[in-house]
Coordinates of N, CA and C in Angstrom, one line a residue:
M1 N -50.0 11.5 -73.5 CA -50.2 10.9 -72.2 C -48.9 9.9 -71.9
A2 N -48.4 9.2 -73.0 CA -47.3 8.4 -72.8 C -46.1 9.2 -72.4
Y3 N -45.9 10.3 -73.1 CA -44.8 11.2 -72.8 C -44.9 11.8 -71.3
W4 N -46.0 12.0 -70.9 CA -46.2 12.6 -69.5 C -45.9 11.4 -68.5
W5 N -46.3 10.3 -68.9 CA -46.1 9.1 -68.0 C -44.6 8.8 -67.8
L6 N -43.9 8.9 -68.9 CA -42.4 8.6 -68.9 C -41.7 9.7 -68.1
V7 N -42.1 10.9 -68.3 CA -41.5 12.0 -67.5 C -41.7 11.9 -66.0
A8 N -43.0 11.7 -65.7 CA -43.4 11.4 -64.3 C -42.7 10.2 -63.6
K9 N -42.5 9.2 -64.4 CA -41.9 8.1 -64.0 C -40.4 8.2 -63.6
K10 N -39.8 9.0 -64.7 CA -38.4 9.4 -64.5 C -38.1 10.3 -63.2
K11 N -39.2 11.2 -63.1 CA -39.1 12.2 -62.0 C -39.2 11.4 -60.7
S12 N -40.1 10.5 -60.6 CA -40.4 9.8 -59.4 C -39.2 8.8 -59.0
K13 N -38.5 8.4 -60.1 CA -37.3 7.5 -59.8 C -36.1 8.3 -59.3
N14 N -36.0 9.6 -59.9 CA -35.0 10.5 -59.3 C -35.1 10.9 -57.9
E15 N -36.4 11.1 -57.5 CA -36.8 11.5 -56.2 C -36.5 10.3 -55.2
T16 N -36.7 9.1 -55.7 CA -36.5 8.0 -54.8 C -34.9 7.8 -54.6
D17 N -34.3 7.9 -55.7 CA -32.8 7.9 -55.6 C -32.2 9.0 -54.7
N18 N -32.8 10.2 -54.8 CA -32.3 11.2 -53.9 C -32.6 10.9 -52.4
K19 N -33.7 10.4 -52.2 CA -34.1 10.0 -50.9 C -33.1 8.9 -50.3
K20 N -32.7 7.9 -51.2 CA -31.8 6.8 -50.7 C -30.4 7.5 -50.5
V21 N -29.9 8.5 -51.2 CA -28.7 9.1 -51.1 C -28.7 9.9 -49.7
K22 N -29.8 10.5 -49.5 CA -30.0 11.3 -48.2 C -30.0 10.4 -47.0
Q23 N -30.6 9.2 -47.2 CA -30.7 8.3 -46.1 C -29.3 7.7 -45.7
T24 N -28.5 7.5 -46.8 CA -27.1 6.8 -46.5 C -26.1 7.8 -46.1
E25 N -26.3 9.0 -46.3 CA -25.3 10.1 -46.0 C -25.0 10.0 -44.5
P26 N -23.8 10.0 -44.1 CA -23.5 9.9 -42.6 C -23.8 11.1 -41.8
S27 N -24.3 11.1 -40.6 CA -24.5 12.2 -39.8 C -23.3 13.0 -39.5
P28 N -23.3 14.3 -39.5 CA -22.0 15.0 -39.2 C -21.5 14.8 -37.8
V29 N -20.1 14.5 -37.5 CA -19.6 14.2 -36.4 C -19.5 15.4 -35.4
K30 N -20.1 15.3 -34.2 CA -20.1 16.5 -33.4 C -18.7 16.5 -32.7
P31 N -17.9 17.6 -32.7 CA -16.7 17.6 -32.1 C -16.7 17.5 -30.5
Q32 N -15.9 16.5 -29.9 CA -15.9 16.4 -28.6 C -15.1 17.5 -27.7
R33 N -15.6 17.9 -26.5 CA -14.9 18.8 -25.8 C -13.7 18.3 -25.2
M34 N -12.6 18.8 -25.3 CA -11.3 18.5 -24.7 C -11.1 18.9 -23.4
V35 N -10.7 18.2 -22.5 CA -10.3 18.4 -21.1 C -8.9 18.1 -20.8
S36 N -8.5 18.6 -19.6 CA -7.1 18.4 -19.3 C -7.1 17.7 -18.0
C37 N -6.2 16.6 -18.0 CA -6.0 15.8 -16.7 C -5.3 16.6 -15.7
S38 N -6.1 16.7 -14.4 CA -5.5 17.5 -13.3 C -4.3 17.1 -12.6
C39 N -3.8 15.9 -13.0 CA -2.6 15.3 -12.5 C -1.4 15.6 -13.5
C40 N -1.5 15.3 -14.8 CA -0.4 15.4 -15.7 C -0.6 16.5 -16.8
D41 N -1.8 17.0 -16.9 CA -2.1 18.2 -17.8 C -2.3 17.5 -19.4
L42 N -2.4 16.2 -19.3 CA -2.6 15.6 -20.6 C -4.1 16.1 -21.2
H43 N -4.2 16.4 -22.4 CA -5.5 16.8 -23.0 C -6.2 15.5 -23.6
L44 N -7.3 15.3 -23.4 CA -8.1 14.1 -23.8 C -9.6 14.5 -24.0
P45 N -10.3 13.8 -24.9 CA -11.8 14.0 -25.1 C -12.5 13.8 -23.7
E46 N -13.5 14.6 -23.4 CA -14.2 14.5 -22.1 C -14.8 13.2 -21.9
N47 N -15.2 12.5 -23.0 CA -15.9 11.2 -22.9 C -15.0 10.2 -22.4
D48 N -13.7 10.3 -22.7 CA -12.7 9.4 -22.4 C -12.1 9.7 -20.9
A49 N -12.3 10.7 -20.4 CA -11.7 11.2 -19.1 C -12.5 10.7 -17.9
L50 N -11.8 10.6 -16.8 CA -12.5 10.1 -15.7 C -12.8 11.4 -14.7
A51 N -14.1 11.6 -14.5 CA -14.5 12.8 -13.8 C -14.6 12.6 -12.4
H52 N -14.1 13.7 -11.5 CA -14.1 13.5 -10.1 C -14.1 14.9 -9.5
D53 N -15.2 15.2 -8.7 CA -15.4 16.4 -8.0 C -15.0 17.6 -8.8
G54 N -15.6 17.6 -10.1 CA -15.5 18.8 -11.1 C -14.2 18.8 -11.8
R55 N -13.4 17.8 -11.6 CA -12.1 17.7 -12.3 C -12.1 16.5 -13.2
Y56 N -11.0 16.4 -14.0 CA -10.9 15.3 -14.9 C -9.5 14.5 -15.0
Y57 N -9.5 13.3 -15.1 CA -8.2 12.6 -14.9 C -8.2 11.7 -16.2
C58 N -6.8 11.4 -16.6 CA -6.7 10.4 -17.7 C -6.7 8.9 -17.3
S59 N -6.6 8.8 -16.0 CA -6.6 7.4 -15.5 C -6.9 7.3 -14.0
V60 N -7.3 6.2 -13.5 CA -7.6 6.1 -12.1 C -6.3 6.3 -11.2
E61 N -5.1 5.8 -11.8 CA -3.9 6.0 -11.1 C -3.5 7.3 -10.9
H62 N -3.8 8.3 -11.9 CA -3.6 9.7 -11.7 C -4.6 10.3 -10.8
R63 N -5.8 9.9 -10.8 CA -6.8 10.4 -9.9 C -6.4 10.1 -8.4
D64 N -5.8 9.0 -8.2 CA -5.5 8.6 -6.8 C -4.1 8.9 -6.3
S65 N -3.4 9.7 -7.1 CA -2.1 10.0 -6.8 C -2.0 11.6 -6.6
I66 N -0.7 12.0 -6.2 CA -0.6 13.4 -6.0 C -0.1 14.0 -7.3
S67 N -0.7 15.2 -7.7 CA -0.3 15.7 -9.1 C 1.1 16.4 -9.0
Q68 N 1.5 16.8 -10.2 CA 2.8 17.6 -10.3 C 2.8 18.9 -9.4
K69 N 1.6 19.4 -9.3 CA 1.4 20.7 -8.4 C 1.2 20.4 -7.0
G70 N 1.2 19.1 -6.6 CA 1.0 18.8 -5.1 C -0.3 18.7 -4.6
W71 N -1.3 18.4 -5.5 CA -2.7 18.1 -5.0 C -3.1 16.6 -5.1
W72 N -3.8 16.2 -4.1 CA -4.2 14.7 -4.3 C -5.6 14.6 -4.9
G73 N -5.6 13.8 -6.0 CA -6.9 13.9 -6.8 C -8.0 13.2 -6.1
K74 N -7.9 12.5 -5.1 CA -9.1 12.0 -4.4 C -9.7 12.8 -3.4
A75 N -9.0 13.9 -3.0 CA -9.6 14.9 -2.1 C -10.4 15.8 -2.7
Q76 N -11.3 16.6 -2.0 CA -12.1 17.7 -2.3 C -11.0 18.8 -2.3
W77 N -11.0 19.8 -3.3 CA -10.1 20.9 -3.3 C -10.9 22.1 -2.8
R78 N -10.3 22.8 -1.9 CA -10.9 24.1 -1.3 C -9.7 24.9 -0.9
T79 N -9.3 25.7 -1.9 CA -8.0 26.4 -1.8 C -8.0 27.5 -0.8
S80 N -7.0 27.5 0.0 CA -6.8 28.6 1.0 C -5.7 29.4 0.5
T81 N -5.8 30.7 0.9 CA -4.6 31.8 0.7 C -3.6 31.9 1.7
N82 N -3.8 31.0 2.9 CA -3.0 31.1 4.0 C -1.8 30.0 3.8
F83 N -0.9 30.4 3.0 CA 0.2 29.7 2.8 C 1.4 30.5 2.2
D84 N 2.7 30.0 2.2 CA 3.7 30.7 1.5 C 4.6 29.6 1.1
E85 N 5.9 30.1 0.6 CA 6.8 29.1 0.0 C 7.6 28.4 1.1
R86 N 8.0 27.1 0.9 CA 8.8 26.4 1.9 C 10.3 27.0 1.6
P87 N 11.1 26.9 2.7 CA 12.5 27.3 2.4 C 13.1 26.5 1.2
S88 N 14.0 27.1 0.6 CA 14.7 26.4 -0.6 C 15.4 25.1 0.0
E89 N 15.5 24.0 -0.7 CA 16.2 22.8 -0.4 C 15.7 22.3 1.0
C90 N 14.4 22.4 1.3 CA 13.8 21.9 2.5 C 13.2 20.5 2.2
D91 N 13.7 19.5 2.8 CA 12.9 18.2 2.6 C 11.8 18.0 3.6
V92 N 10.7 17.6 3.1 CA 9.4 17.4 3.9 C 9.6 15.9 4.4
D93 N 9.7 15.9 5.7 CA 10.0 14.6 6.5 C 9.0 14.4 7.8
L94 N 8.0 15.3 7.9 CA 7.1 15.2 9.1 C 5.7 15.4 8.7
A95 N 4.9 14.6 9.3 CA 3.3 14.9 9.1 C 2.8 15.2 10.6
V96 N 2.1 16.3 10.7 CA 1.6 16.6 12.1 C 0.1 16.4 12.1
I97 N -0.3 15.6 13.1 CA -1.7 15.3 13.2 C -2.3 16.3 14.3
H98 N -3.5 16.9 13.9 CA -4.2 17.9 14.6 C -5.6 17.4 14.8
H99 N -6.4 18.2 15.6 CA -7.8 18.1 15.6 C -8.4 19.4 15.7
I100 N -9.6 19.6 15.1 CA -10.3 20.9 15.1 C -11.8 20.7 15.1
S101 N -12.5 21.5 15.8 CA -14.0 21.5 15.8 C -14.5 22.9 15.8
L102 N -15.4 23.3 15.1 CA -16.0 24.6 15.1 C -17.5 24.5 15.0
P103 N -18.2 25.2 15.9 CA -17.7 25.6 17.2 C -17.1 24.5 18.0
P104 N -16.3 24.9 19.0 CA -15.7 23.9 19.8 C -16.7 22.8 20.2
G105 N -16.3 21.6 20.0 CA -17.1 20.4 20.5 C -18.4 20.1 19.6
Q106 N -18.5 20.8 18.5 CA -19.6 20.6 17.5 C -19.0 20.2 16.2
F107 N -19.7 19.2 15.6 CA -19.2 18.7 14.3 C -20.2 18.9 13.3
G108 N -19.7 18.9 12.1 CA -20.6 19.1 10.9 C -20.6 20.4 10.4
G109 N -21.2 20.6 9.2 CA -21.2 22.0 8.7 C -19.9 22.3 7.9
R110 N -19.8 23.6 7.5 CA -18.7 24.0 6.8 C -17.8 25.1 7.4
H111 N -17.9 25.2 8.8 CA -17.2 26.4 9.5 C -15.7 26.1 9.4
I112 N -15.2 24.9 9.5 CA -13.8 24.7 9.3 C -13.3 25.1 8.0
I113 N -14.0 24.8 6.9 CA -13.6 25.2 5.6 C -13.6 26.8 5.4
D114 N -14.7 27.3 6.0 CA -14.8 28.8 6.0 C -13.6 29.5 6.8
F115 N -13.2 28.8 7.9 CA -12.1 29.3 8.6 C -10.8 29.3 8.0
F116 N -10.5 28.2 7.2 CA -9.3 28.1 6.5 C -9.2 29.0 5.2
Q117 N -10.5 29.4 4.8 CA -10.5 30.2 3.6 C -10.8 31.7 3.9
N118 N -10.8 32.0 5.2 CA -11.0 33.3 5.8 C -12.4 33.8 5.4
N119 N -13.3 33.0 5.4 CA -14.7 33.3 5.2 C -15.6 33.1 6.5
L120 N -15.1 32.9 7.6 CA -15.7 32.6 8.9 C -16.6 33.8 9.3
D121 N -17.9 33.5 9.4 CA -18.8 34.7 9.9 C -18.8 34.8 11.5
P122 N -18.1 35.9 11.9 CA -18.0 36.2 13.3 C -19.3 36.3 14.1
T123 N -20.4 36.6 13.4 CA -21.7 36.7 14.0 C -22.4 35.5 14.3
L124 N -21.9 34.4 13.8 CA -22.6 33.1 14.0 C -22.4 32.4 15.3
H125 N -21.3 32.8 16.1 CA -20.9 32.2 17.4 C -20.0 33.0 18.0
P126 N -20.2 33.2 19.5 CA -19.2 34.1 20.2 C -17.7 33.7 20.0
Y127 N -17.5 32.3 19.8 CA -16.0 31.9 19.6 C -15.5 32.3 18.3
F128 N -16.4 32.4 17.4 CA -15.9 32.9 15.9 C -15.5 34.3 16.0
E129 N -15.9 35.2 16.9 CA -15.4 36.6 17.0 C -13.9 36.5 17.4
E130 N -13.6 35.6 18.2 CA -12.1 35.6 18.7 C -11.1 35.0 17.6
I131 N -11.6 34.2 16.6 CA -10.7 33.6 15.8 C -10.9 34.0 14.3
A132 N -12.0 34.8 14.0 CA -12.3 35.0 12.6 C -11.1 35.7 11.8
K133 N -10.4 36.6 12.4 CA -9.4 37.3 11.8 C -7.9 36.5 11.8
Q134 N -7.9 35.3 12.3 CA -6.7 34.5 12.2 C -6.4 34.1 10.9
K135 N -5.1 34.0 10.4 CA -4.7 33.4 9.1 C -4.0 32.1 9.4
V136 N -4.8 31.0 9.3 CA -4.4 29.7 9.5 C -4.9 28.7 8.5
S137 N -4.1 27.6 8.2 CA -4.6 26.6 7.3 C -4.0 25.3 7.5
S138 N -4.3 24.3 6.9 CA -3.7 22.9 7.0 C -3.7 22.5 5.6
H139 N -2.9 21.4 5.4 CA -2.9 20.9 4.1 C -4.1 20.1 3.8
F140 N -4.5 19.2 4.7 CA -5.6 18.4 4.7 C -6.5 18.5 6.0
L141 N -7.8 18.3 5.7 CA -8.9 18.0 6.8 C -9.6 16.7 6.4
I142 N -9.8 16.0 7.5 CA -10.6 14.7 7.4 C -11.8 14.9 8.4
D143 N -13.0 14.9 7.7 CA -14.2 15.2 8.6 C -14.7 13.8 9.2
R144 N -15.7 13.9 10.0 CA -16.2 12.8 10.7 C -16.7 11.6 9.8
K145 N -17.1 11.9 8.6 CA -17.4 10.8 7.7 C -16.3 10.5 6.8
G146 N -15.1 10.9 7.0 CA -14.0 10.4 6.3 C -13.7 11.1 5.1
K147 N -14.5 12.2 4.8 CA -14.2 12.9 3.5 C -13.0 13.8 3.7
T148 N -12.1 13.7 2.7 CA -10.8 14.4 2.9 C -10.9 15.7 2.0
T149 N -10.5 16.8 2.6 CA -10.4 18.1 1.8 C -9.0 18.6 1.9
Q150 N -8.5 19.1 0.6 CA -7.2 19.8 0.7 C -7.3 21.2 0.5
F151 N -6.5 22.0 1.3 CA -6.5 23.4 1.2 C -5.3 24.0 0.5
V152 N -4.1 23.4 0.8 CA -2.8 23.8 0.3 C -2.0 22.7 -0.4
S153 N -1.4 23.1 -1.5 CA -0.4 22.1 -2.1 C 0.6 21.6 -1.1
I154 N 1.0 20.3 -1.2 CA 2.0 19.9 -0.3 C 3.3 20.4 -0.6
H155 N 3.5 21.1 -1.8 CA 4.7 21.7 -2.2 C 4.9 23.1 -1.5
K156 N 3.8 23.6 -0.9 CA 3.8 24.8 -0.2 C 3.8 24.7 1.4
R157 N 4.0 25.8 2.0 CA 4.1 25.7 3.5 C 2.6 26.3 4.0
A158 N 1.9 25.4 4.5 CA 0.7 25.7 5.2 C 1.0 26.2 6.6
W159 N 0.0 27.0 7.2 CA 0.2 27.6 8.6 C -0.5 26.9 9.5
H160 N -0.1 25.8 10.1 CA -0.8 25.0 11.0 C -0.1 24.7 12.3
A161 N 1.3 24.7 12.2 CA 2.0 24.2 13.4 C 2.3 25.3 14.5
G162 N 2.5 26.6 14.0 CA 2.9 27.6 14.8 C 4.3 27.4 15.5
V163 N 4.5 27.9 16.6 CA 5.7 27.8 17.3 C 6.0 26.4 17.8
S164 N 6.9 25.7 17.2 CA 7.1 24.4 17.3 C 8.5 23.9 17.1
Q165 N 8.8 22.7 17.6 CA 10.1 22.0 17.3 C 10.0 20.5 17.2
F166 N 10.9 20.0 16.3 CA 10.9 18.6 16.1 C 12.3 18.2 15.9
E167 N 12.8 17.3 16.9 CA 14.2 16.8 16.6 C 15.2 17.9 16.6
G168 N 15.1 18.9 17.4 CA 16.0 19.9 17.4 C 15.8 21.1 16.3
R169 N 14.8 20.9 15.4 CA 14.5 21.9 14.5 C 13.3 22.6 14.8
E170 N 13.3 23.9 14.7 CA 12.2 24.8 14.9 C 11.4 25.0 13.6
R171 N 10.3 25.8 13.8 CA 9.5 26.1 12.6 C 9.1 24.8 11.8
C172 N 8.3 24.0 12.5 CA 8.0 22.8 11.9 C 7.1 23.0 10.5
N173 N 6.4 24.1 10.4 CA 5.7 24.4 9.1 C 6.7 24.3 7.9
D174 N 7.9 24.6 8.2 CA 9.0 24.6 6.9 C 9.0 23.2 6.4
F175 N 8.8 22.1 7.1 CA 9.2 20.8 6.6 C 8.2 19.8 6.8
S176 N 7.0 20.2 7.1 CA 5.9 19.3 7.5 C 4.7 19.5 6.8
V177 N 3.8 18.4 6.8 CA 2.5 18.4 6.2 C 1.5 18.4 7.2
G178 N 0.5 19.4 7.3 CA -0.6 19.4 8.4 C -1.7 18.6 8.0
I179 N -2.3 17.7 8.9 CA -3.4 16.9 8.7 C -4.4 17.2 9.8
E180 N -5.5 17.8 9.7 CA -6.6 18.1 10.6 C -7.6 17.0 10.5
L181 N -8.0 16.5 11.8 CA -9.1 15.6 11.9 C -10.2 16.4 12.6
E182 N -11.4 16.3 12.1 CA -12.5 17.0 12.9 C -12.7 16.1 14.1
G183 N -12.5 16.9 15.2 CA -12.7 16.2 16.5 C -12.2 17.1 17.6
D184 N -12.3 16.5 18.9 CA -11.9 17.4 20.0 C -11.3 16.4 21.2
N185 N -11.0 17.1 22.3 CA -10.5 16.2 23.4 C -11.4 15.4 24.1
Q186 N -12.7 15.4 23.8 CA -13.6 14.6 24.4 C -14.3 13.5 23.7
S187 N -14.0 13.3 22.4 CA -14.6 12.2 21.6 C -13.7 11.4 20.9
P188 N -14.0 10.1 20.8 CA -13.1 9.3 19.9 C -13.3 9.7 18.5
F189 N -12.4 9.4 17.7 CA -12.4 9.6 16.3 C -13.2 8.4 15.6
T190 N -13.7 8.8 14.5 CA -14.6 7.6 13.8 C -13.8 6.7 13.0
N191 N -14.4 5.4 12.7 CA -13.7 4.5 11.9 C -13.4 5.0 10.5
E192 N -14.3 5.9 9.9 CA -14.2 6.4 8.6 C -12.9 7.4 8.6
Q193 N -12.7 8.1 9.7 CA -11.4 8.9 9.7 C -10.2 8.2 9.7
Y194 N -10.1 7.2 10.5 CA -8.9 6.3 10.5 C -8.6 5.6 9.1
L195 N -9.8 5.1 8.5 CA -9.5 4.6 7.2 C -9.0 5.6 6.2
S196 N -9.6 6.8 6.2 CA -9.2 7.8 5.3 C -7.7 8.4 5.6
L197 N -7.4 8.5 6.7 CA -6.1 8.9 7.3 C -5.1 7.9 6.8
S198 N -5.3 6.6 7.0 CA -4.6 5.5 6.6 C -4.2 5.6 5.0
E199 N -5.2 5.9 4.2 CA -5.1 6.0 2.8 C -4.3 7.2 2.5
L200 N -4.5 8.3 3.1 CA -3.7 9.6 2.8 C -2.2 9.3 3.4
I201 N -2.0 8.7 4.4 CA -0.6 8.3 4.8 C 0.2 7.5 3.8
G202 N -0.6 6.5 3.2 CA 0.1 5.7 2.1 C 0.4 6.5 0.9
V203 N -0.4 7.5 0.6 CA -0.2 8.3 -0.7 C 0.9 9.3 -0.2
L204 N 1.0 9.8 0.9 CA 2.1 10.8 1.2 C 3.5 10.0 1.4
G205 N 3.3 8.6 1.9 CA 4.5 7.9 2.0 C 5.2 7.6 0.7
R206 N 4.5 7.5 -0.3 CA 5.0 7.3 -1.7 C 5.8 8.6 -2.1
K207 N 5.3 9.6 -1.9 CA 5.9 10.9 -2.1 C 7.0 11.3 -1.3
Y208 N 7.0 10.9 0.0 CA 8.0 11.3 1.0 C 8.3 10.0 1.8
P209 N 9.3 9.3 1.3 CA 9.5 7.9 2.0 C 10.1 8.1 3.4
R210 N 10.7 9.1 3.8 CA 11.2 9.2 5.1 C 10.3 10.0 6.0
L211 N 9.0 10.1 5.6 CA 8.0 10.7 6.5 C 7.8 10.1 7.9
Q212 N 7.8 11.1 8.9 CA 7.6 10.5 10.3 C 6.3 11.3 10.7
F213 N 5.8 10.9 11.9 CA 4.4 11.3 12.3 C 4.4 11.7 13.7
A214 N 3.8 12.9 14.0 CA 3.7 13.4 15.5 C 2.4 14.2 15.6
G215 N 2.1 14.3 16.9 CA 0.8 15.0 17.2 C 1.3 16.5 17.4
H216 N 0.4 17.5 17.2 CA 0.6 18.7 17.5 C 1.1 19.0 18.9
S217 N 0.6 18.1 19.8 CA 1.1 18.3 21.2 C 2.5 17.8 21.3
D218 N 3.1 17.1 20.5 CA 4.4 16.5 20.5 C 5.5 17.6 20.1
I219 N 5.0 18.5 19.2 CA 5.9 19.4 18.7 C 5.8 20.7 19.3
A220 N 4.5 21.0 20.1 CA 4.3 22.1 20.9 C 3.8 21.7 22.2
P221 N 4.6 21.1 23.0 CA 4.1 20.5 24.3 C 3.8 21.8 25.2
G222 N 2.7 21.7 26.1 CA 2.3 22.7 26.9 C 1.5 23.7 26.3
R223 N 1.6 23.9 25.1 CA 0.8 25.0 24.2 C -0.4 24.2 23.5
K224 N -0.2 23.0 23.0 CA -1.3 22.4 22.3 C -1.5 20.9 22.9
T225 N -2.7 20.4 22.7 CA -3.1 19.1 23.3 C -3.5 18.2 22.2
D226 N -3.6 18.6 21.0 CA -4.2 17.7 20.0 C -3.2 16.9 19.3
P227 N -3.5 15.8 18.8 CA -4.9 15.3 18.6 C -5.5 14.7 19.9
G228 N -4.9 14.6 21.0 CA -5.5 14.3 22.2 C -5.5 12.8 22.6
K229 N -6.0 12.4 23.8 CA -5.8 11.1 24.3 C -6.9 10.0 23.5
Y230 N -7.7 10.6 22.8 CA -8.6 9.7 22.1 C -8.2 9.3 20.7
F231 N -7.0 9.9 20.3 CA -6.4 9.5 19.1 C -5.6 8.2 19.2
D232 N -6.0 7.2 18.4 CA -5.3 5.8 18.7 C -4.1 5.7 17.7
W233 N -3.0 5.9 18.3 CA -1.7 5.8 17.6 C -1.5 4.4 17.2
V234 N -1.8 3.4 18.1 CA -1.6 2.0 17.8 C -2.4 1.6 16.5
R235 N -3.7 2.0 16.4 CA -4.6 1.7 15.4 C -4.0 2.2 14.1
I236 N -3.6 3.5 14.1 CA -3.2 4.0 12.8 C -1.8 3.5 12.4
K237 N -1.1 3.1 13.4 CA 0.3 2.4 13.1 C 0.0 1.1 12.3
Q238 N -1.0 0.4 12.8 CA -1.4 -0.9 12.1 C -2.0 -0.8 10.8
L239 N -3.0 0.1 10.7 CA -3.7 0.4 9.4 C -2.7 0.9 8.4
A240 N -1.9 1.8 8.7 CA -1.0 2.5 7.7 C 0.3 1.7 7.5
H241 N 0.6 0.7 8.4 CA 1.8 -0.1 8.3 C 3.0 0.7 8.6
L242 N 2.8 1.5 9.7 CA 4.0 2.4 9.9 C 5.0 1.7 10.8
A243 N 6.3 1.9 10.6 CA 7.4 1.3 11.3 C 7.5 2.1 12.7
D244 N 8.2 1.5 13.6 CA 8.5 2.1 14.9 C 9.2 3.5 14.6
Q245 N 10.1 3.6 13.8 CA 11.1 4.8 13.6 C 10.2 5.8 13.1
Q246 N 9.0 5.6 12.4 CA 8.1 6.7 11.9 C 7.3 7.3 12.9
L247 N 7.3 6.8 14.1 CA 6.6 7.4 15.3 C 7.6 7.6 16.4
P248 N 8.4 8.7 16.1 CA 9.5 9.0 17.3 C 8.9 9.3 18.6
F249 N 7.7 9.6 18.8 CA 7.1 9.9 20.2 C 6.3 8.7 20.6
G250 N 6.5 7.5 20.0 CA 5.8 6.4 20.4 C 4.4 6.3 19.9
S251 N 3.7 5.2 20.4 CA 2.4 5.0 20.0 C 1.4 5.0 21.2
A252 N 1.8 5.4 22.3 CA 0.9 5.5 23.5 C 0.0 6.6 23.3
S253 N -1.2 6.6 23.9 CA -2.2 7.7 23.9 C -1.7 8.8 24.8
R254 N -1.9 10.1 24.4 CA -1.3 11.1 25.1 C -2.2 12.4 24.7

């Protein structure tokens, strides 16, 4: 009996010691998923990255700036195939302000995005039958709520200006950035649009210090009327702190 008691006690002690060892063993470390910053391509753990619109950034500064590949981190990205290369050694020094609404005079929905991505359904509206096969795009679109969508890298030539001329130079697509505002010739633009446009202008201005601004009607007079009489050039001049020389066509409504 004594022998059994000693063996049992020893066995019990060993089991207790094993439990202590098991309790103090560290849990295996689960490897973190690595992601890439959409601005600088730096790889970092997902938990340390800043997530935005399905992308990752290593810092707020990089999210808010334009990446090496010409994409603005704060915009929603919806890539269009309607672009090509800018001419070599061509400096970007113009931003063209447009307006667009699809169907005409109606706001909301994703018809504009579908149009720039060549996905517009011609059966949804008679006007869509006329334009569905057109190949057009813009670098940016700002909707009525102020949300900004980017379709084309600013390093590439978007197809937004058409036949145009600025300060004696034709083919404005070569040296310009196209900015579409959801709107028409009958409606004032929203406060949110002016604020978002001002922010975008600031970002573009840091990239292109010599940037000037014009309406589509300024570079294609008689053919285009946008952004129209309801676009407040004085307001955007004040919000974006634009100098007089950055508005070569003045700040009067037109």
